[in-house]
Short mmCIF file of C-alpha atoms and ligand atoms in Angstrom, two decimals:
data_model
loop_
_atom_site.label_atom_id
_atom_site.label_comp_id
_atom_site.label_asym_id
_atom_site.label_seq_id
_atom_site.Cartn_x
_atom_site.Cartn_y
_atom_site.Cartn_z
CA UNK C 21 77.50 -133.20 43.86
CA UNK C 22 78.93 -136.57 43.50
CA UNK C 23 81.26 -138.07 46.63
CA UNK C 24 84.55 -137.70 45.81
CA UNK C 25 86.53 -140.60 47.57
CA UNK C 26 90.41 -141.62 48.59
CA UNK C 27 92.02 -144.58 50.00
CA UNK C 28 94.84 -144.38 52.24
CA UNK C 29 96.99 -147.52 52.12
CA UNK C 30 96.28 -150.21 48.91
CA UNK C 31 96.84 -153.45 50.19
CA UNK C 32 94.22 -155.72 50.59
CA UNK C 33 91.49 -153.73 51.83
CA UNK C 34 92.47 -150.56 50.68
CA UNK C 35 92.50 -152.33 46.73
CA UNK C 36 89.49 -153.74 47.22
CA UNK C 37 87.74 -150.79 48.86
CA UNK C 38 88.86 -148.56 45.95
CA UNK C 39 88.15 -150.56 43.18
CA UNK C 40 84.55 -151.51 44.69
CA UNK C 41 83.73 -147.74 45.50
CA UNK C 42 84.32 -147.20 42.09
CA UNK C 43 82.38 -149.91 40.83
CA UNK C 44 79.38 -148.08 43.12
CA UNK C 45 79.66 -145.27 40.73
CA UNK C 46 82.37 -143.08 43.25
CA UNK C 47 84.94 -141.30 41.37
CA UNK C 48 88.17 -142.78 43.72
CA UNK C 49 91.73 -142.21 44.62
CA UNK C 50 94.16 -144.55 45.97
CA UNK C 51 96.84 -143.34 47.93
CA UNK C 52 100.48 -145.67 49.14
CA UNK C 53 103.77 -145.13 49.67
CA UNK C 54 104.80 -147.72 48.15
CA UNK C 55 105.49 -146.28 44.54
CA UNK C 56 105.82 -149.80 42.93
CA UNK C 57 102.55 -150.92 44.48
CA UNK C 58 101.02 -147.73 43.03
CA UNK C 59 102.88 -148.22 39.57
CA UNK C 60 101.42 -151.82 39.29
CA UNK C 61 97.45 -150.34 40.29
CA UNK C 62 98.02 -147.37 38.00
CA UNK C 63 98.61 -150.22 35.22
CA UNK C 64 95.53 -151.82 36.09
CA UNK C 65 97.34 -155.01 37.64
CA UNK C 66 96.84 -156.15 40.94
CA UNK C 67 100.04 -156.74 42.87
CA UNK C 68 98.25 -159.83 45.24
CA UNK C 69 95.95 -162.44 44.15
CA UNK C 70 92.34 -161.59 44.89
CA UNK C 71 89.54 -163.48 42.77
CA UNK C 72 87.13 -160.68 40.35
CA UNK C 73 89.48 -158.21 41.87
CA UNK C 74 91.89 -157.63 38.39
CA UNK C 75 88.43 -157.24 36.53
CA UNK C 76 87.36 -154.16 38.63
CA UNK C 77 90.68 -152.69 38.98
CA UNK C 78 91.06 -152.85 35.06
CA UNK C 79 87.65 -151.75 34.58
CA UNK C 80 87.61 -148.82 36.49
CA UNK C 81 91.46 -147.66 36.07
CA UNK C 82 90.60 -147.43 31.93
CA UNK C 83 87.03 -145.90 32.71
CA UNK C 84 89.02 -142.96 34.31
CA UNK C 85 87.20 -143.36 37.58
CA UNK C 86 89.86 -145.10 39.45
CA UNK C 87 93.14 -143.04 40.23
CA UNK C 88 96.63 -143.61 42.22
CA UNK C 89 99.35 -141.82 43.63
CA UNK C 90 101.70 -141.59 46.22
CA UNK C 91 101.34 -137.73 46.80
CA UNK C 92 98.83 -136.82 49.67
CA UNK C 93 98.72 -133.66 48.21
CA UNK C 94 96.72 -135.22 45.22
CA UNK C 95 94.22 -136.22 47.68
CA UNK C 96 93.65 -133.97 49.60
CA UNK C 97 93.34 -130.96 46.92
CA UNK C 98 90.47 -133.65 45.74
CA UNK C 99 88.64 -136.04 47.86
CA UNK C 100 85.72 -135.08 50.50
CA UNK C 101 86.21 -138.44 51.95
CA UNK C 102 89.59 -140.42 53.33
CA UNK C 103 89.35 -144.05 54.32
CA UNK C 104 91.82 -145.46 56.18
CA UNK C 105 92.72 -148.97 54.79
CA UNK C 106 96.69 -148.60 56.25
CA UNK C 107 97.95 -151.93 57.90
CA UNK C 108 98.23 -152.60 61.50
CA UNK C 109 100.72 -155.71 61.74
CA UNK C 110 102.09 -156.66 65.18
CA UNK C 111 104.84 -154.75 66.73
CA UNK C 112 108.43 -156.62 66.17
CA UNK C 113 108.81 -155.57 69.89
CA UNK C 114 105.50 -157.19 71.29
CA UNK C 115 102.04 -158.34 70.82
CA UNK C 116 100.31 -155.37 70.37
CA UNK C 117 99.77 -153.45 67.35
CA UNK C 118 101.92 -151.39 65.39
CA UNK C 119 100.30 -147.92 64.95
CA UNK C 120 102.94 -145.79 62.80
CA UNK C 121 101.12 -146.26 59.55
CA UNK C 122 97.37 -145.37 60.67
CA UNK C 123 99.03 -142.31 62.89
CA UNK C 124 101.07 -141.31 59.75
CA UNK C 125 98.27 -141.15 57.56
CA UNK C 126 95.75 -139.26 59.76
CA UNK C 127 98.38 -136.59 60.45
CA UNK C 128 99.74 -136.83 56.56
CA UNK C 129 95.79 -136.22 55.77
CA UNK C 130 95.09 -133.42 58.91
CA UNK C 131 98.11 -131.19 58.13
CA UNK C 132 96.67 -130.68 54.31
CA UNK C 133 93.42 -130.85 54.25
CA UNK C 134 91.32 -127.11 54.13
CA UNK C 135 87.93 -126.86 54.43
CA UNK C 136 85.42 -129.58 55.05
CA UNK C 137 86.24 -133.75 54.99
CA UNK C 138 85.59 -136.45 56.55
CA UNK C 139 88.23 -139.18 57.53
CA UNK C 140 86.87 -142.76 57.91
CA UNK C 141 89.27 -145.52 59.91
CA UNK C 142 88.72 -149.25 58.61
CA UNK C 143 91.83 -150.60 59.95
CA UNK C 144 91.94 -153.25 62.72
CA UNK C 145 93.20 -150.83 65.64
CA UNK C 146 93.10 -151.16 69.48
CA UNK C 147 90.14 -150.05 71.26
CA UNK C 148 90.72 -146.20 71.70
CA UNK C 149 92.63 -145.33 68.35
CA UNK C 150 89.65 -143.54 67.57
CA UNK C 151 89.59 -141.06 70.48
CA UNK C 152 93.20 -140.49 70.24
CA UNK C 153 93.40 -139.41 66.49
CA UNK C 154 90.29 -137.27 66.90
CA UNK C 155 92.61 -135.03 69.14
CA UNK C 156 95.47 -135.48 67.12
CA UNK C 157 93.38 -134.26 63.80
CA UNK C 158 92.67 -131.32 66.52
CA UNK C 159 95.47 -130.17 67.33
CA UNK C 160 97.20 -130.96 63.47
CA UNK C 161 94.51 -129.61 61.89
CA UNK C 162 94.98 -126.22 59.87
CA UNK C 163 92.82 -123.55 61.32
CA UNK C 164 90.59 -123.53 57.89
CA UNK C 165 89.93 -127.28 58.13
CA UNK C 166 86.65 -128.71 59.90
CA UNK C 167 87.53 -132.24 59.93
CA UNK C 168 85.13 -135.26 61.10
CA UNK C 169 86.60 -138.40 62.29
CA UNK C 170 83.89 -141.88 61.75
CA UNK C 171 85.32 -146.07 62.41
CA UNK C 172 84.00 -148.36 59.69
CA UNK C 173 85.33 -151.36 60.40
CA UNK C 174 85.80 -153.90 57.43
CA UNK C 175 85.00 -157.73 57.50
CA UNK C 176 86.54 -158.66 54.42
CA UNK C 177 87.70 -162.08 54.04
CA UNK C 178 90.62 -162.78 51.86
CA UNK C 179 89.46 -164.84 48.81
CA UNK C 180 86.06 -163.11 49.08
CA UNK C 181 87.06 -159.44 49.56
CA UNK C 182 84.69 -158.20 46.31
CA UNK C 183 81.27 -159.88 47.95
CA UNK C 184 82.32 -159.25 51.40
CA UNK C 185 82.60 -155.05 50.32
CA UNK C 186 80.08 -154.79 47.38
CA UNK C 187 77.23 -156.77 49.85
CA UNK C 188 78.94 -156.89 53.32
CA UNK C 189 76.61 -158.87 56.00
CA UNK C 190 76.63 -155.61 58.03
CA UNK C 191 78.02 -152.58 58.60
CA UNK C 192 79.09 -150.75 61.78
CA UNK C 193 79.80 -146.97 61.80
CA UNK C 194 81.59 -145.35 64.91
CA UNK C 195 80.78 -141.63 64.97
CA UNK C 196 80.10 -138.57 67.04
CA UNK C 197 77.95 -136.59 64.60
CA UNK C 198 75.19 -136.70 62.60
CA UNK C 199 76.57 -135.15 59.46
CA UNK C 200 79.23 -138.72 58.92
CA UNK C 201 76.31 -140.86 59.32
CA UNK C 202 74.60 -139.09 56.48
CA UNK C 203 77.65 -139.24 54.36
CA UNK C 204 78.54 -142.52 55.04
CA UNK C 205 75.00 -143.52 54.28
CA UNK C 206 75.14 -141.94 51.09
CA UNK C 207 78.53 -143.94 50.75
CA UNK C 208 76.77 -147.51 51.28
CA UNK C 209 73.57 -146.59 50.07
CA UNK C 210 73.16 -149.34 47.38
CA UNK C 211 74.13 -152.05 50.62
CA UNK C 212 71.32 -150.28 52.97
CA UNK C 213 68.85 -150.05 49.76
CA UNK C 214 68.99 -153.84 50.10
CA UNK C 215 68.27 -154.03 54.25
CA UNK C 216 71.73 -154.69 55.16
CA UNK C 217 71.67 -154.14 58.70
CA UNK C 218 73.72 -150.87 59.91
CA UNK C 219 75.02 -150.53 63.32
CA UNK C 220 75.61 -146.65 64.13
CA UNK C 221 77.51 -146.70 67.41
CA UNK C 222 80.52 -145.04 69.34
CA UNK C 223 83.74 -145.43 68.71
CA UNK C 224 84.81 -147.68 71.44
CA UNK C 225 82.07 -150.22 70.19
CA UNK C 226 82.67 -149.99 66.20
CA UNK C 227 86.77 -150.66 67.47
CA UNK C 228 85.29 -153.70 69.71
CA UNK C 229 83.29 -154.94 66.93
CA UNK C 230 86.01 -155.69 64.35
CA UNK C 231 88.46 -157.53 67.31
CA UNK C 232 85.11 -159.81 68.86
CA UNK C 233 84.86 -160.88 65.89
CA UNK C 234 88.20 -161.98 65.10
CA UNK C 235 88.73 -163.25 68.64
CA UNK C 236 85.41 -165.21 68.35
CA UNK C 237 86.20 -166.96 64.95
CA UNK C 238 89.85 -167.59 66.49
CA UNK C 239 88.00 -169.37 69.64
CA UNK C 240 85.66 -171.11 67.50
CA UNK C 241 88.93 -172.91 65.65
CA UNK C 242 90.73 -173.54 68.23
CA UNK C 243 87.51 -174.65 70.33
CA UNK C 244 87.18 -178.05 67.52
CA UNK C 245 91.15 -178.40 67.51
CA UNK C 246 91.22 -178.75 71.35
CA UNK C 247 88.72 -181.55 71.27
CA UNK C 248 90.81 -182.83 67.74
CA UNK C 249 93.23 -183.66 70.58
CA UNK C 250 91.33 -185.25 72.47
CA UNK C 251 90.24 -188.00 69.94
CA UNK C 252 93.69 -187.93 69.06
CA UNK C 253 94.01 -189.50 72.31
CA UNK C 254 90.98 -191.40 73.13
CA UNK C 255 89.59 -192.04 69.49
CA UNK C 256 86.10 -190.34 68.04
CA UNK C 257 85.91 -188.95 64.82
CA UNK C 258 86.48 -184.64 65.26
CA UNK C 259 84.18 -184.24 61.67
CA UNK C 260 81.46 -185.98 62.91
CA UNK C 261 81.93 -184.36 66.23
CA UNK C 262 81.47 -180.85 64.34
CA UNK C 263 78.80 -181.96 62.61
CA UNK C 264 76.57 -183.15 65.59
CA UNK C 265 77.15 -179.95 67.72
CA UNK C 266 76.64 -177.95 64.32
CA UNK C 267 73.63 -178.59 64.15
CA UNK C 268 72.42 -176.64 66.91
CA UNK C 269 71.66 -173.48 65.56
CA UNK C 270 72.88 -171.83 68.67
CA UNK C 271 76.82 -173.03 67.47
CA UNK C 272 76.30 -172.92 64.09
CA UNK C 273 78.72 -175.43 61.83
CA UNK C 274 80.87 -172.60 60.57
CA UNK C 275 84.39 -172.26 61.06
CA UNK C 276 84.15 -175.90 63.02
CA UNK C 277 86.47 -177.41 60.75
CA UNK C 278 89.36 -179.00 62.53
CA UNK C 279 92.89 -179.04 61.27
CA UNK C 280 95.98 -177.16 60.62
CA UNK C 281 94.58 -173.77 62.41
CA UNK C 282 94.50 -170.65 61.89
CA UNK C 283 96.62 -168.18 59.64
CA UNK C 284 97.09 -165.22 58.31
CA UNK C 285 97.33 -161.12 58.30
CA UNK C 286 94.34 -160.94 60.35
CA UNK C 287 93.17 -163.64 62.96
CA UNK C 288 96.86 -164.40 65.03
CA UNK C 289 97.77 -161.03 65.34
CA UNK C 290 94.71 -159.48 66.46
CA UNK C 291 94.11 -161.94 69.09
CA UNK C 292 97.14 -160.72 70.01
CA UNK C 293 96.65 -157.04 69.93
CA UNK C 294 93.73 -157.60 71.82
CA UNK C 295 95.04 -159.09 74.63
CA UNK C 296 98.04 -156.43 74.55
CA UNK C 297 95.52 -153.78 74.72
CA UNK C 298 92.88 -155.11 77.27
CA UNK C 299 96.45 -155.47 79.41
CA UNK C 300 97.30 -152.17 78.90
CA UNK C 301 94.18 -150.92 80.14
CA UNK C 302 94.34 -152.86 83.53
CA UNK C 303 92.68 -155.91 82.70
CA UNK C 304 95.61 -158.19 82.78
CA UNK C 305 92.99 -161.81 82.95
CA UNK C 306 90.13 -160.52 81.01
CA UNK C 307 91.39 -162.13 77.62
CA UNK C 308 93.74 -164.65 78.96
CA UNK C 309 91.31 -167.33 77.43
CA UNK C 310 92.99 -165.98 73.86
CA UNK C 311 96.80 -166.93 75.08
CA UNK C 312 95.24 -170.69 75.04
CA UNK C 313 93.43 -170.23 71.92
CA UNK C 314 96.66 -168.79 70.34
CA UNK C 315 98.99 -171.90 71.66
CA UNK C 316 95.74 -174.08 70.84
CA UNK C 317 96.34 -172.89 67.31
CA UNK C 318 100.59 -173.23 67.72
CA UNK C 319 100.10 -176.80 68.43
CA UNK C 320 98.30 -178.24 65.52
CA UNK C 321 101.35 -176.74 62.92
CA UNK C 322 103.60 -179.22 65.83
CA UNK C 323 101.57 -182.09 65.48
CA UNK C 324 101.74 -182.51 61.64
CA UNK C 325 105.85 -182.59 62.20
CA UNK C 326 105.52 -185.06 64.50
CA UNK C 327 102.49 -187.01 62.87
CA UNK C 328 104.88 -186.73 59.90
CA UNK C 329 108.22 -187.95 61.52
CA UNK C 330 105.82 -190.90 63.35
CA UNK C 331 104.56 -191.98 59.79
CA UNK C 332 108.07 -192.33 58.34
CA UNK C 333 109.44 -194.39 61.27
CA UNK C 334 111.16 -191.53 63.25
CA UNK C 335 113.68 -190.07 60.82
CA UNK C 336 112.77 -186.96 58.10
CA UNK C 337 116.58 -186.34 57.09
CA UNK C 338 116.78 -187.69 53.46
CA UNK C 339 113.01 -188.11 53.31
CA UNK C 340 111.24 -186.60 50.26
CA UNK C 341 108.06 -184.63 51.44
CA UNK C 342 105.56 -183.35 49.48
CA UNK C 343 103.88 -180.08 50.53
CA UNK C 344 100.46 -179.50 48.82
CA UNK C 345 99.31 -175.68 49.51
CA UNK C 346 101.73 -173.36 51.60
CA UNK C 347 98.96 -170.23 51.39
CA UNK C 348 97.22 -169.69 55.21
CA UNK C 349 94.06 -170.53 53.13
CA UNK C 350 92.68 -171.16 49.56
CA UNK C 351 91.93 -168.28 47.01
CA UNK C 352 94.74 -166.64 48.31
CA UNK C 353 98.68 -165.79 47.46
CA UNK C 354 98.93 -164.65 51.24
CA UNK C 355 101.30 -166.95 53.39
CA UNK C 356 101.72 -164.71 56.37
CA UNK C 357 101.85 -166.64 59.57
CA UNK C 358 100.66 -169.88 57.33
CA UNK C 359 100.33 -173.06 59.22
CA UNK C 360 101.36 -174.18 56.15
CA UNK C 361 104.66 -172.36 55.36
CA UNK C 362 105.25 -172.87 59.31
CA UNK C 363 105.49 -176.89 58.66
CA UNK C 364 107.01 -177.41 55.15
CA UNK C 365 110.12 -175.04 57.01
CA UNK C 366 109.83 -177.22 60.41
CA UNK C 367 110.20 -179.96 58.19
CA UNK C 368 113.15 -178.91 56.47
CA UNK C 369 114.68 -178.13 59.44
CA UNK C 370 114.45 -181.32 60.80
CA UNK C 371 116.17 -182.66 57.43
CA UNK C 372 113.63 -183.43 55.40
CA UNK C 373 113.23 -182.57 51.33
CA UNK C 374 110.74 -180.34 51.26
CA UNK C 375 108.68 -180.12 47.38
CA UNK C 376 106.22 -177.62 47.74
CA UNK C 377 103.25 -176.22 45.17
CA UNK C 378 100.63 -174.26 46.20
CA UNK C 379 98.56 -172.77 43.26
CA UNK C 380 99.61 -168.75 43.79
CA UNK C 381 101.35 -168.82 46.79
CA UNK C 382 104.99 -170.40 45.89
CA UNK C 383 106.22 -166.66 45.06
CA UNK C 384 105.74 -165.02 48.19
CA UNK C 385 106.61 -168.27 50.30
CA UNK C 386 109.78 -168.20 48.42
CA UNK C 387 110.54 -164.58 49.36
CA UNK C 388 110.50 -166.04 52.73
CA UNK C 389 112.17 -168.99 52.74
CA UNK C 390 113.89 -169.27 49.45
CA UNK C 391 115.57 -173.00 50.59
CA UNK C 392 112.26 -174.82 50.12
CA UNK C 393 111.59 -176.61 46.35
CA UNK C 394 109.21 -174.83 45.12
CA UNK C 395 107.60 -176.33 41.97
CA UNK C 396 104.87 -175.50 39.76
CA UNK C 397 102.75 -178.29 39.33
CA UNK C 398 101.64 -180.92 41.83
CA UNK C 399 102.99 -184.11 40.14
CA UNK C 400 106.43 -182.54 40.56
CA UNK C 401 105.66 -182.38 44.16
CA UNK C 402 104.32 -185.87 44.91
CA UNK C 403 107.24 -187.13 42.33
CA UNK C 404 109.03 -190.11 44.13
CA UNK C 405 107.55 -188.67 47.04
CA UNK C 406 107.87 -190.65 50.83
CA UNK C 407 104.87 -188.74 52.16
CA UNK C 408 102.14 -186.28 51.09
CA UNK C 409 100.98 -183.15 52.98
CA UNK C 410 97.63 -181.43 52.35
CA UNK C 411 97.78 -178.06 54.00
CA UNK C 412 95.59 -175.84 52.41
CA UNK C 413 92.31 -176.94 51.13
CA UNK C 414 92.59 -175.70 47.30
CA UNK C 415 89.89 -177.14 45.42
CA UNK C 416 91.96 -178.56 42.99
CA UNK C 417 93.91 -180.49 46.17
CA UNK C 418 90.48 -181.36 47.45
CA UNK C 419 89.21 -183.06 44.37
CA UNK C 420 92.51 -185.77 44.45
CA UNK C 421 92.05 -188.70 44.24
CA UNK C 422 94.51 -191.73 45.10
CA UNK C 423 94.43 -192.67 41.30
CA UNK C 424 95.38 -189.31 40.97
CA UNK C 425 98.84 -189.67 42.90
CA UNK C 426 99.14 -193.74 43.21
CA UNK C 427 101.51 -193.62 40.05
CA UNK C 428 104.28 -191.21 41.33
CA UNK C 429 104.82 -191.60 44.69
CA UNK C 430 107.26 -193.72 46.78
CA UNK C 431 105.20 -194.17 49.44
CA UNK C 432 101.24 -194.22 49.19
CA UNK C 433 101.62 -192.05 52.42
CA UNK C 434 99.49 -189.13 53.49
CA UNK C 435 98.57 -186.46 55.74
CA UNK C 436 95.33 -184.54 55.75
CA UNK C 437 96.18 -181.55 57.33
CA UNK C 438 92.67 -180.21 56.49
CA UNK C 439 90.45 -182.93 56.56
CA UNK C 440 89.27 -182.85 52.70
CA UNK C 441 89.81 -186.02 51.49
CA UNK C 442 87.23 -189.35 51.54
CA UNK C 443 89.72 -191.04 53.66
CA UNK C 444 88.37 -194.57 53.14
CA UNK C 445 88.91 -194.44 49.15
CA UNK C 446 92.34 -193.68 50.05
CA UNK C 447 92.56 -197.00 52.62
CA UNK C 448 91.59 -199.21 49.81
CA UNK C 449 93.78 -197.99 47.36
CA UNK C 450 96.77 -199.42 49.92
CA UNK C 451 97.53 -195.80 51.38
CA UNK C 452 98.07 -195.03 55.25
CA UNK C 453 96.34 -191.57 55.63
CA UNK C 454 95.95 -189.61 58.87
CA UNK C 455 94.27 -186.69 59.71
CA UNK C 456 93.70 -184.06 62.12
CA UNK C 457 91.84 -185.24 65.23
CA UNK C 458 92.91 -188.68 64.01
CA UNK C 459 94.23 -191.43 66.97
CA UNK C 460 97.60 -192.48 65.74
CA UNK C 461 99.52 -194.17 67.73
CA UNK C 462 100.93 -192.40 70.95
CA UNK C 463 103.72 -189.91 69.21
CA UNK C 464 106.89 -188.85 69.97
CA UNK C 465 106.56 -185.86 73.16
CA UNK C 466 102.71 -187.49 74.05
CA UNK C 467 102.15 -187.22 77.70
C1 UDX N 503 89.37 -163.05 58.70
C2 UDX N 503 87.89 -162.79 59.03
O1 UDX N 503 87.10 -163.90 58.59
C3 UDX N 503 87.42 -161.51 58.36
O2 UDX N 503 86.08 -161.24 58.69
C4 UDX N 503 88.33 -160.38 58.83
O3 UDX N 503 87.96 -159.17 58.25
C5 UDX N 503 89.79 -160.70 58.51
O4 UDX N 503 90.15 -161.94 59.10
P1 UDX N 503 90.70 -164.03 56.62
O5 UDX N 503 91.96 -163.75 57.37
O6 UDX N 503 90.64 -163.70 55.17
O7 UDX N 503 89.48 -163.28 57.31
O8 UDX N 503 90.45 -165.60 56.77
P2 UDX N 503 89.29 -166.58 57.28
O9 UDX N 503 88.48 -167.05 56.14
O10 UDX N 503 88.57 -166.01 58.44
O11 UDX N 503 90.20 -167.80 57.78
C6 UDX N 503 91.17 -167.60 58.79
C7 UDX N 503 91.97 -168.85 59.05
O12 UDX N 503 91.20 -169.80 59.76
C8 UDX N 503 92.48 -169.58 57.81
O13 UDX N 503 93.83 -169.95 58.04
C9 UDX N 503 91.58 -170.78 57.71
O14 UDX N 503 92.20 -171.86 57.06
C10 UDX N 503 91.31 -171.08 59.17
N1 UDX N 503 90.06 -171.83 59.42
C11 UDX N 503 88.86 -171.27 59.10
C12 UDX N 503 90.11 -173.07 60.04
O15 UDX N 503 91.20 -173.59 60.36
N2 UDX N 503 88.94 -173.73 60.29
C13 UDX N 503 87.73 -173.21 59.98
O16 UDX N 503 86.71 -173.86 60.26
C14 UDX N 503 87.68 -171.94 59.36
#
């Protein structure tokens, strides 16, 4: 008989792990609490912006294969499988995670379910979740239930969510019995027909996995901005830099690309969590490396203010600034913890009149901070303009040219925050253009 599969939680990875189970053939439910985010994927729209995502969620709500509710009952009278796609953001009180959602849903899930099911975590959770819901679907569990507990950790990346789920580069399955491999084989059986490697582990390790690899792309950023401040001291060009130690297969030239840093729901607060946890567990050094990579990261969004105040002489109050992207990265409407949003608000702060436009992401960086322009095209931005920002690399922002923005602006001045743009077209055309890793001259709070 056919799998029948729910997803607990439809944000970003619970959407996109419904909709792409059901484009696998997998009758699915999606479960929130949310009733308005369940109202809008009952509709068929998508409440987030997630490219090819719309198509499958339309595709599959009108084919009848692709449910929601908000009613655990519905899912658990139904489904033989429960993924766990329930957020994990940091704790308001600390840097370690928040665990109220993923603990709600596995007891919501244990207290209903009879007979047999299998609950599958893919949140980001400390090392250790694992064990301690297996006990807790023990002792919630109704005395008819025989409940099975796997960790499938999910890579997705924002932007690419549909490739990263429909052909993932691996997958990793935490369990303690035979019978959840099988099923979970079954579940990703068009992935393994096609020799993507699978990783069948413990729990412990399929937790570790999903927070290595966060912490190692975090490192890996932060690695090329530390030495972006260096030859913002001494000179040297940070692209070229990349480029040269790229090539050694052993790096790789991946996530080398200096500039703003790092954002988002994923990488700064589980670098975080990490450390909170290893801490917890009596290993108060063992990740202390990540505290630098973290204030590493912090840095670069205080650099562009000051880069930015340097360029126009000392003084942002009454200066017109143009903001180009406020999104943590392209392909995306997400601005949590964006470098981005962080330095169009420093900036305003400071004085400054802040014009932003970032292709989908004005709406929710308005929700935020609602004092900001927001406009919705980019020659209202660079309008009059004293001084351009490029923060996130949209394609659109990283095909400009300086004919593009020569007729509008003020002042032909500009800031790469990403490190896009062919920097000596823009010298010619009359503009002064720094980016990241860039000497400029010594700036204000330089040692
Ligand atoms: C990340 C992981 O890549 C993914 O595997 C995991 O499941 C969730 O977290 P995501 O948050 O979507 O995915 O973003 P990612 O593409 O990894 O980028 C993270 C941040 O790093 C962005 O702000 C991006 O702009 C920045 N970045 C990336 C750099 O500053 N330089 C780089 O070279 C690469």
């Amino acid at each position: 008989m056919a799998l029948k599969i729910s997803v607990i939680g439809t944000g970003y990875l619970g959407a996109t792990h419904a909709a792409c189970m059901a484009e696998l053939g997998f009758e699915v439910i999606g479960l929130d609490i949310d009733q308005a985010k369940i109202d809008s994927l009952a509709l068929g729209e998508l409440p987030f912006h997630e490219p090819g995502l719309p198509e499958l969620l339309r595709k599959h709500v009108a084919s009848g294969r692709l449910r929601f509710t908000t009613n655990y009952e519905d899912v658990t009278a139904w489904a033989d499988i429960h993924f766990i796609g329930v957020g994990t953001p940091q704790r308001a009180d600390g840097h370690g995670a928040d665990m109220r959602y993923v603990d709600a849903a596995v007891r919501e899930l244990a207290q209903r379910i009879r007979g047999k099911a299998l609950i599958v975590g893919k949140s980001t959770v400390p090392v250790g979740t694992a064990r301690r819901l297996a006990a807790l679907i023990e002792s919630e569990a109704h005395p008819e239930a025989e409940i099975s507990l796997a960790w499938n950790p999910e890579f997705l990346r924002e932007g690419f969510a549909v490739a990263d789920t429909m052909t993932p580069d691996r997958l990793v399955i935490g369990t303690q019995d035979d019978d959840s491999e099988a099923i979970l084989r079954e579940v990703y059986a068009s992935a393994l027909a096609t020799n993507t490697p699978l990783i069948v582990t413990d729990f412990e390790t399929a937790e570790l996995v999903k927070v290595a690899a966060n912490a190692f792309l975090a490192t890996k950023i932060s690695f090329i901005n530390a030495f972006a401040e260096v030859t913002e001291t001494v000179g040297g060009d940070i692209t070229t830099l990349a480029d040269a130690i790229g090539h050694d297969v052993r790096i790789g030239r991946k996530f080398l690309n200096a500039g703003v840093g790092f954002g988002g729901g994923c990488l700064p607060k589980d670098i975080r969590a990490l450390q909170a946890r290893v801490s917890e567990l009596g290993l108060t050094h063992t990740m202390g490396f990540l505290a630098e990579v973290d204030e590493i990261n912090l840095r670069r969004r205080e650099r562009v203010v000051r880069l930015a105040k340097a360029m126009l002489s000392g003084e942002l109050v009454g200066q017109k600034i143009a903001v180009l992207g406020v999104t943590f990265k392209p392909d995306s409407d997400d601005v949590r913890d964006s470098p981005a949003l962080e330095i169009a608000v420093e900036l305003f702060n400071a004085g400054a009149e802040v014009f932003v436009f970032d292709p989908k992401g004005n709406k929710n960086a308005a929700g935020r901070f609602p004092r900001l322009h927001y406009v919705d095209n980019l020659e209202a931005a660079a309008q009059n303009a004293d001084l351009i920002l490029l923060l996130t690399e949209w394609a659109e922002f990283k095909a400009l040219t300086p004919e593009d923005l020569t007729p509008l602006v003020t002042h032909r001045r500009m800031i790469d925050g990403r490190n896009v743009l062919a920097k000596q077209d823009w010298k010619t055309a009359g503009w002064e253009i720094t980016s990241m890793g860039q000497h400029y001259a010594p700036l204000d709070g330089d040692i």
